[in-house]
Amino acid sequence: MCGIVGYVGKNKAVPFLLQGLEKLEYRGYDSSGIAVFTNTGIKIEKKQGRLKILADAISTKEDLNNANLGIGHTRWATHGAPSDVNAHPHKSKSGKIAVVHNGIIENYIVLKNELMEKGFEFVSDTDTEVVAQLLDDMYNGDMFDTLKTAVNRLQGSFALGIVCDDYPNTLFAVKKDSPLIIGLNENENYIASDIPAVLSKTQTVCRLKENQIAVLTSEKVELFDFDGNAVEKTVSKIDWNVESAQKNNYEHFMMKEIMEQPEVLKATISPRIKDFDIKLDDIEFTKEYLENIDKISIVACGSAYHVGCVAKYFMEDILRKPVDVDVASEFRYRNPIVGENTLVIVISQSGETADSLAALREAKSRGARVLSVVNVVGSSIANESDDVIYTWAGPEIAVATTKAYSTQLSILYLLALYMAKKLNKISEEKYKENIENINRLPSLIEEVLKSENKIKEIAEKYLDKEKIFFIGRGLDYATCMEGSLKLKEISYIHSEAYAAGELKHGTISLVDNDTLVISLLTNEKLFDKTISNIREVKSRGAKILAISTEDKVSKINEISDDSIIIPKFCEMMLPSLSVVPLQLLSYYVAKFRGCDIDKPRNLAKSVTVE
Ligand code: G6P
């Protein structure tokens, strides 16, 4: 978790550090801080709370604003409560060295005890402070040399930005298991946890690989491995610009990202379909390989896990192979039955989620082939997978995912159809029909987005509810899980998703006049069954919001208090349409309740700790 930035150059550091941190606030926003090199050495300013508080504190301090070298941090608390003292940067005992960190130092207690015995005093509860103190303890007048030795004492994950009093013109950075990029420019260079932080300055970036140390000055950037050998930089040009990382005219990133769905789906789908043939980038699964797979195992966290839940239904249906879906934090520790004949699919927007990455490593160590579906190019999960399919959703800033979810789902449709064709599990006619359906997805989602005003009215009607259940069967149940998560994470209303037939086994006792039940009914075969479940909750006083297809309008209006109607479409892909009203509903309920939509409390977008 957390975001780090750094600047070295001929210009002022503070404007870059603050705008870079603003772009990284999605990684956590419990506190923020900077350390800059002033005439009187390194000075730190750090504050609990949002970045604005830090910016206000810095604005009057001339010496800070004149600095040409500095590091910055935005925090998602792991070790130690959110507070000024636990905010980064952390300084060493001598005050010579300041450090910002993203990750977790797993052996920090051992190191802390060791350093305390030597007389070091600690002021914070963080794991990061030991890095500053350890560097101070080991410092031999040569920071690069010190770093080379010190990194071998640190266990865990760490992207570090470091400044030292003896180096007024040099920024040091280290990467192991936490993301770090370098932005390259004329007369100035930058470090950051993610690309949007540097985009207003440069589109030329270099992603640090595992176990690398970077030494940056205004003129050059040098990379080394942990043994101190110089290594080549892999520099790439980012083809999305700062505009795409901004809100444009939307009030919130979440709404912008909801509205971008038709466009990013097109970008994700169309390059992969050529004359009814699915091309999964460079990936080739032979018929023989696919026949030998005895199980597909999908592993992910949060909404990406819900994509897996939806995919299980349609993959098992058309491939007739077992598909397991696990949350990564469970998979990694439960001795999973995974081996050479398992295809493991890891789904992740950021490509950095710690549990998903660990699950990937676990699966590989058991001999499984790992295919990842990832949005961030070159991220850790993408790098470590055998095969990667990128979702072309562009940067997703709102903590609650929308467009990444939709693009992930579209990749899973493509994958299922690709495999079904290779395995002769689908007729030519059905296959072609489905390819046409995938191609229609962007325009159909555009159609659904037109219900925005109606959904807004419904949101206003139910915004005071404190108890909301989502019910559905089959694919609708899987979509309900995502709808419920979306609503609770941004509006703080307690909501739960239930398989409609399961509600009566306990949970129905919670239903009363104050309950709203949101019901999804998009499956022809299960329609009447879910209608019966709606009757059960209605007779206990619940209000009903039903979401169904246009052919069911009269039946739906008869039973519900409110309804949202989506186009009739092939059932396998209806989850891509039915999730959209749920995203919009969550957005408007949260907005009317005055919630911080893009940055809900206690959450962070990229969860790089377990
Ligand atoms: C966080 C985000 C979710 C996301 C999950 C997995 O909890 O708030 O929106 O689904 O992490 O993230 P990933 O980057 O692996 O998709």
PDB file of C-alpha atoms and ligand atoms in Angstrom, residues 300-305 347-354 356 373 381 396 398-402 404 408 482 485-486 489 603-607, ligand 1:
ATOM      1  CA  ALA A 300      -8.378 -12.946  -7.366  1.00  0.00           C
ATOM      2  CA  CYS A 301      -9.467 -10.409  -4.742  1.00  0.00           C
ATOM      3  CA  GLY A 302     -12.436  -8.058  -4.375  1.00  0.00           C
ATOM      4  CA  SER A 303     -14.276  -7.243  -7.570  1.00  0.00           C
ATOM      5  CA  ALA A 304     -11.792  -9.228  -9.641  1.00  0.00           C
ATOM      6  CA  TYR A 305     -12.879 -12.261  -7.593  1.00  0.00           C
ATOM      7  CA  ILE A 347      -7.364 -11.590 -12.352  1.00  0.00           C
ATOM      8  CA  SER A 348      -6.105  -8.219 -11.154  1.00  0.00           C
ATOM      9  CA  GLN A 349      -6.603  -4.622 -12.210  1.00  0.00           C
ATOM     10  CA  SER A 350      -3.439  -3.292 -10.577  1.00  0.00           C
ATOM     11  CA  GLY A 351      -1.331  -6.386 -11.053  1.00  0.00           C
ATOM     12  CA  GLU A 352       0.138  -5.627  -7.632  1.00  0.00           C
ATOM     13  CA  THR A 353      -2.370  -7.072  -5.148  1.00  0.00           C
ATOM     14  CA  ALA A 354      -0.164  -8.851  -2.623  1.00  0.00           C
ATOM     15  CA  SER A 356      -3.013 -12.411  -5.751  1.00  0.00           C
ATOM     16  CA  VAL A 373      -5.720 -10.896 -16.776  1.00  0.00           C
ATOM     17  CA  ILE A 381       1.546 -10.136 -11.624  1.00  0.00           C
ATOM     18  CA  GLU A 396      -8.561   3.438 -13.143  1.00  0.00           C
ATOM     19  CA  ALA A 398     -11.661   5.551  -8.336  1.00  0.00           C
ATOM     20  CA  VAL A 399     -11.115   3.023  -5.562  1.00  0.00           C
ATOM     21  CA  ALA A 400     -14.335   1.211  -6.514  1.00  0.00           C
ATOM     22  CA  THR A 401     -13.633  -0.528  -9.800  1.00  0.00           C
ATOM     23  CA  THR A 402     -16.082  -0.318 -12.695  1.00  0.00           C
ATOM     24  CA  ALA A 404     -11.637  -2.671 -15.078  1.00  0.00           C
ATOM     25  CA  GLN A 408     -11.924  -8.326 -17.193  1.00  0.00           C
ATOM     26  CA  GLU A 482     -20.465  -7.240  -7.216  1.00  0.00           C
ATOM     27  CA  LEU A 485     -19.839  -4.787  -2.750  1.00  0.00           C
ATOM     28  CA  LYS A 486     -20.068  -1.664  -4.902  1.00  0.00           C
ATOM     29  CA  GLU A 489     -17.905   0.135  -0.189  1.00  0.00           C
ATOM     30  CA  LEU A 603      -9.956   1.584   1.605  1.00  0.00           C
ATOM     31  CA  ALA A 604      -7.185   1.807  -0.943  1.00  0.00           C
ATOM     32  CA  LYS A 605      -7.194   0.934  -4.589  1.00  0.00           C
ATOM     33  CA  SER A 606      -4.102  -1.129  -4.757  1.00  0.00           C
ATOM     34  CA  VAL A 607      -3.699  -3.486  -1.810  1.00  0.00           C
TER      35      VAL A 607
HETATM   36  C1  G6P B   1      -9.137  -3.413  -3.773  1.00  0.00           C
HETATM   37  C2  G6P B   1     -10.023  -2.554  -4.666  1.00  0.00           C
HETATM   38  C3  G6P B   1     -11.013  -3.413  -5.449  1.00  0.00           C
HETATM   39  C4  G6P B   1     -10.269  -4.471  -6.228  1.00  0.00           C
HETATM   40  C5  G6P B   1      -9.373  -5.325  -5.314  1.00  0.00           C
HETATM   41  C6  G6P B   1      -8.453  -6.219  -6.123  1.00  0.00           C
HETATM   42  O1  G6P B   1      -9.870  -3.937  -2.734  1.00  0.00           O
HETATM   43  O2  G6P B   1     -10.728  -1.619  -3.896  1.00  0.00           O
HETATM   44  O3  G6P B   1     -11.751  -2.604  -6.342  1.00  0.00           O
HETATM   45  O4  G6P B   1     -11.196  -5.300  -6.878  1.00  0.00           O
HETATM   46  O5  G6P B   1      -8.529  -4.473  -4.535  1.00  0.00           O
HETATM   47  O6  G6P B   1      -7.541  -5.401  -6.807  1.00  0.00           O
HETATM   48  P1  G6P B   1      -6.813  -5.803  -8.152  1.00  0.00           P
HETATM   49  O7  G6P B   1      -5.947  -4.631  -8.472  1.00  0.00           O
HETATM   50  O8  G6P B   1      -6.043  -7.045  -7.866  1.00  0.00           O
HETATM   51  O9  G6P B   1      -7.885  -6.038  -9.177  1.00  0.00           O
END
